[in-house]
């Protein structure tokens, strides 16, 4: 804990009466939300963690987390244009 954002979010967690879905990245910043951030917020009382960029590039994100597989980064050059970059990243090739 420690930052002002953490305090606000802990307050929201306590005040929120139902399922609390948390995105560790918040507003889009330079770094994608990570598994470690998600786990930290699960420990802080979140019910579900949402991922944006990590899910775009890793359609099997949960499986990758479960098996500790490497993640692919999304290519921001493909955002807001065509389906390319949204629907065609492959699952991990075992
Ligand atoms: C391609 C793309 C489109 C997005 N569109 C929206 C949007 O329409 N509205 C919104 O509130 N956030 C939007 N976001 C931001 C995400 O909801 C999320 O807050 C942000 O990506 C941080 O989470 P992440 O680190 O898991 O990616 C978008 C993000 C990406 C990468």
PDB file of C-alpha atoms and ligand atoms in Angstrom:
ATOM      1  CA  UNK A   1       0.000   0.000   0.000  1.00  0.00           C
ATOM      2  CA  UNK A   2       1.132   3.545   0.377  1.00  0.00           C
ATOM      3  CA  UNK A   3       0.172   5.745  -2.570  1.00  0.00           C
ATOM      4  CA  UNK A   4      -2.804   8.108  -2.638  1.00  0.00           C
ATOM      5  CA  UNK A   5      -4.299   5.990  -5.432  1.00  0.00           C
ATOM      6  CA  UNK A   6      -4.052   2.911  -3.241  1.00  0.00           C
ATOM      7  CA  UNK A   7      -5.920   4.676  -0.452  1.00  0.00           C
ATOM      8  CA  UNK A   8      -8.699   5.787  -2.786  1.00  0.00           C
ATOM      9  CA  UNK A   9      -9.029   2.322  -4.234  1.00  0.00           C
ATOM     10  CA  UNK A  10      -9.056   0.634  -0.836  1.00  0.00           C
ATOM     11  CA  UNK A  11     -11.820   3.034   0.163  1.00  0.00           C
ATOM     12  CA  UNK A  12     -13.795   2.147  -2.946  1.00  0.00           C
ATOM     13  CA  UNK A  13     -13.314  -1.544  -2.246  1.00  0.00           C
ATOM     14  CA  UNK A  14     -14.699  -1.182   1.244  1.00  0.00           C
ATOM     15  CA  UNK A  15     -17.621   0.955   0.104  1.00  0.00           C
ATOM     16  CA  UNK A  16     -18.548  -1.146  -2.920  1.00  0.00           C
ATOM     17  CA  UNK A  17     -21.405  -3.479  -1.978  1.00  0.00           C
ATOM     18  CA  UNK A  18     -21.098  -6.079  -4.725  1.00  0.00           C
ATOM     19  CA  UNK A  19     -18.473  -7.609  -7.009  1.00  0.00           C
ATOM     20  CA  UNK A  20     -15.488  -5.301  -7.285  1.00  0.00           C
ATOM     21  CA  UNK A  21     -13.684  -5.612 -10.632  1.00  0.00           C
ATOM     22  CA  UNK A  22     -10.342  -3.889 -10.659  1.00  0.00           C
ATOM     23  CA  UNK A  23      -7.973  -2.929 -13.474  1.00  0.00           C
ATOM     24  CA  UNK A  24      -4.502  -2.458 -12.020  1.00  0.00           C
ATOM     25  CA  UNK A  25      -3.418  -0.112 -14.832  1.00  0.00           C
ATOM     26  CA  UNK A  26      -6.285   2.311 -14.424  1.00  0.00           C
ATOM     27  CA  UNK A  27      -6.056   4.908 -17.142  1.00  0.00           C
ATOM     28  CA  UNK A  28      -3.887   3.717 -19.962  1.00  0.00           C
ATOM     29  CA  UNK A  29      -0.227   4.323 -19.158  1.00  0.00           C
ATOM     30  CA  UNK A  30       3.110   3.264 -20.541  1.00  0.00           C
ATOM     31  CA  UNK A  31       3.061  -0.149 -18.894  1.00  0.00           C
ATOM     32  CA  UNK A  32       0.519  -2.927 -19.255  1.00  0.00           C
ATOM     33  CA  UNK A  33      -1.119  -4.233 -16.124  1.00  0.00           C
ATOM     34  CA  UNK A  34       0.782  -7.240 -14.850  1.00  0.00           C
ATOM     35  CA  UNK A  35      -0.129 -10.503 -13.218  1.00  0.00           C
ATOM     36  CA  UNK A  36       1.687  -9.413 -10.060  1.00  0.00           C
ATOM     37  CA  UNK A  37      -0.393  -6.233  -9.833  1.00  0.00           C
ATOM     38  CA  UNK A  38      -3.548  -8.280 -10.283  1.00  0.00           C
ATOM     39  CA  UNK A  39      -2.547 -10.707  -7.565  1.00  0.00           C
ATOM     40  CA  UNK A  40      -1.792  -7.831  -5.242  1.00  0.00           C
ATOM     41  CA  UNK A  41      -5.289  -6.457  -5.736  1.00  0.00           C
ATOM     42  CA  UNK A  42      -6.894  -9.837  -5.305  1.00  0.00           C
ATOM     43  CA  UNK A  43      -5.103  -9.936  -1.954  1.00  0.00           C
ATOM     44  CA  UNK A  44      -6.453  -6.422  -1.245  1.00  0.00           C
ATOM     45  CA  UNK A  45     -10.042  -7.566  -1.721  1.00  0.00           C
ATOM     46  CA  UNK A  46     -10.814  -7.295  -5.434  1.00  0.00           C
ATOM     47  CA  UNK A  47     -13.171 -10.004  -6.694  1.00  0.00           C
ATOM     48  CA  UNK A  48     -12.049  -9.937 -10.315  1.00  0.00           C
ATOM     49  CA  UNK A  49      -9.153  -8.403 -12.205  1.00  0.00           C
ATOM     50  CA  UNK A  50      -9.597  -6.944 -15.691  1.00  0.00           C
ATOM     51  CA  UNK A  51      -6.805  -6.776 -18.226  1.00  0.00           C
ATOM     52  CA  UNK A  52      -6.812  -4.702 -21.410  1.00  0.00           C
ATOM     53  CA  UNK A  53      -3.603  -4.847 -23.382  1.00  0.00           C
ATOM     54  CA  UNK A  54      -2.471  -8.171 -21.979  1.00  0.00           C
ATOM     55  CA  UNK A  55      -5.733  -9.776 -23.148  1.00  0.00           C
ATOM     56  CA  UNK A  56      -5.543  -8.220 -26.602  1.00  0.00           C
ATOM     57  CA  UNK A  57      -2.239  -9.908 -27.357  1.00  0.00           C
ATOM     58  CA  UNK A  58      -2.761 -13.074 -25.313  1.00  0.00           C
ATOM     59  CA  UNK A  59      -6.217 -14.543 -25.953  1.00  0.00           C
ATOM     60  CA  UNK A  60      -5.291 -17.434 -23.654  1.00  0.00           C
ATOM     61  CA  UNK A  61      -4.189 -15.066 -20.885  1.00  0.00           C
ATOM     62  CA  UNK A  62      -5.623 -17.109 -18.020  1.00  0.00           C
ATOM     63  CA  UNK A  63      -3.935 -20.248 -19.309  1.00  0.00           C
ATOM     64  CA  UNK A  64      -0.646 -18.385 -19.634  1.00  0.00           C
ATOM     65  CA  UNK A  65      -0.931 -17.150 -16.060  1.00  0.00           C
ATOM     66  CA  UNK A  66      -1.834 -20.624 -14.857  1.00  0.00           C
ATOM     67  CA  UNK A  67       1.109 -22.293 -16.597  1.00  0.00           C
ATOM     68  CA  UNK A  68       3.519 -19.384 -16.085  1.00  0.00           C
ATOM     69  CA  UNK A  69       3.996 -18.961 -19.842  1.00  0.00           C
ATOM     70  CA  UNK A  70       5.539 -15.838 -21.395  1.00  0.00           C
ATOM     71  CA  UNK A  71       3.253 -13.025 -22.552  1.00  0.00           C
ATOM     72  CA  UNK A  72       3.293 -11.200 -25.877  1.00  0.00           C
ATOM     73  CA  UNK A  73       3.038  -7.391 -25.909  1.00  0.00           C
ATOM     74  CA  UNK A  74       0.336  -5.759 -27.982  1.00  0.00           C
ATOM     75  CA  UNK A  75       1.427  -3.691 -30.975  1.00  0.00           C
ATOM     76  CA  UNK A  76      -0.141  -0.254 -30.518  1.00  0.00           C
ATOM     77  CA  UNK A  77       0.284   0.482 -34.224  1.00  0.00           C
ATOM     78  CA  UNK A  78      -2.696  -1.789 -34.784  1.00  0.00           C
ATOM     79  CA  UNK A  79      -5.073  -0.067 -32.356  1.00  0.00           C
ATOM     80  CA  UNK A  80      -8.238   1.669 -33.589  1.00  0.00           C
ATOM     81  CA  UNK A  81      -7.901   0.585 -37.199  1.00  0.00           C
ATOM     82  CA  UNK A  82      -8.971  -2.834 -38.433  1.00  0.00           C
ATOM     83  CA  UNK A  83      -9.680  -6.199 -36.783  1.00  0.00           C
ATOM     84  CA  UNK A  84      -5.966  -6.976 -37.204  1.00  0.00           C
ATOM     85  CA  UNK A  85      -4.396  -6.759 -33.767  1.00  0.00           C
ATOM     86  CA  UNK A  86      -7.692  -7.445 -32.010  1.00  0.00           C
ATOM     87  CA  UNK A  87      -8.668 -10.893 -33.238  1.00  0.00           C
ATOM     88  CA  UNK A  88      -5.563 -12.527 -34.632  1.00  0.00           C
ATOM     89  CA  UNK A  89      -2.984 -12.923 -31.882  1.00  0.00           C
ATOM     90  CA  UNK A  90      -2.443 -16.681 -31.491  1.00  0.00           C
ATOM     91  CA  UNK A  91      -2.674 -18.716 -28.336  1.00  0.00           C
ATOM     92  CA  UNK A  92       0.595 -20.022 -26.939  1.00  0.00           C
ATOM     93  CA  UNK A  93       2.076 -22.691 -29.203  1.00  0.00           C
ATOM     94  CA  UNK A  94       3.114 -25.611 -26.995  1.00  0.00           C
TER      95      UNK A  94
HETATM   96  C1  LIG B   1      -7.069  -0.632 -27.874  1.00  0.00           C
HETATM   97  C2  LIG B   1      -7.617  -0.078 -26.584  1.00  0.00           C
HETATM   98  C3  LIG B   1      -8.856   0.522 -26.555  1.00  0.00           C
HETATM   99  C4  LIG B   1      -9.369   1.045 -25.355  1.00  0.00           C
HETATM  100  N1  LIG B   1     -10.604   1.633 -25.344  1.00  0.00           N
HETATM  101  C5  LIG B   1     -11.109   2.120 -24.200  1.00  0.00           C
HETATM  102  C6  LIG B   1     -12.413   2.710 -24.173  1.00  0.00           C
HETATM  103  O1  LIG B   1     -13.109   2.803 -25.188  1.00  0.00           O
HETATM  104  N2  LIG B   1     -12.875   3.187 -22.991  1.00  0.00           N
HETATM  105  C7  LIG B   1     -12.134   3.095 -21.835  1.00  0.00           C
HETATM  106  O2  LIG B   1     -12.603   3.547 -20.767  1.00  0.00           O
HETATM  107  N3  LIG B   1     -10.902   2.537 -21.828  1.00  0.00           N
HETATM  108  C8  LIG B   1     -10.378   2.052 -22.976  1.00  0.00           C
HETATM  109  N4  LIG B   1      -9.117   1.496 -22.974  1.00  0.00           N
HETATM  110  C9  LIG B   1      -8.322   1.488 -21.722  1.00  0.00           C
HETATM  111  C10 LIG B   1      -8.486   0.168 -20.991  1.00  0.00           C
HETATM  112  O3  LIG B   1      -9.831  -0.015 -20.580  1.00  0.00           O
HETATM  113  C11 LIG B   1      -7.607   0.095 -19.732  1.00  0.00           C
HETATM  114  O4  LIG B   1      -8.002   1.072 -18.805  1.00  0.00           O
HETATM  115  C12 LIG B   1      -6.152   0.335 -20.062  1.00  0.00           C
HETATM  116  O5  LIG B   1      -5.778  -0.398 -21.219  1.00  0.00           O
HETATM  117  C13 LIG B   1      -5.246  -0.058 -18.863  1.00  0.00           C
HETATM  118  O6  LIG B   1      -5.348  -1.434 -18.611  1.00  0.00           O
HETATM  119  P1  LIG B   1      -4.186  -2.484 -19.104  1.00  0.00           P
HETATM  120  O7  LIG B   1      -2.917  -2.025 -18.440  1.00  0.00           O
HETATM  121  O8  LIG B   1      -4.677  -3.815 -18.604  1.00  0.00           O
HETATM  122  O9  LIG B   1      -4.116  -2.396 -20.597  1.00  0.00           O
HETATM  123  C14 LIG B   1      -8.607   0.966 -24.156  1.00  0.00           C
HETATM  124  C15 LIG B   1      -7.349   0.336 -24.202  1.00  0.00           C
HETATM  125  C16 LIG B   1      -6.848  -0.182 -25.390  1.00  0.00           C
HETATM  126  C17 LIG B   1      -5.491  -0.851 -25.385  1.00  0.00           C
END
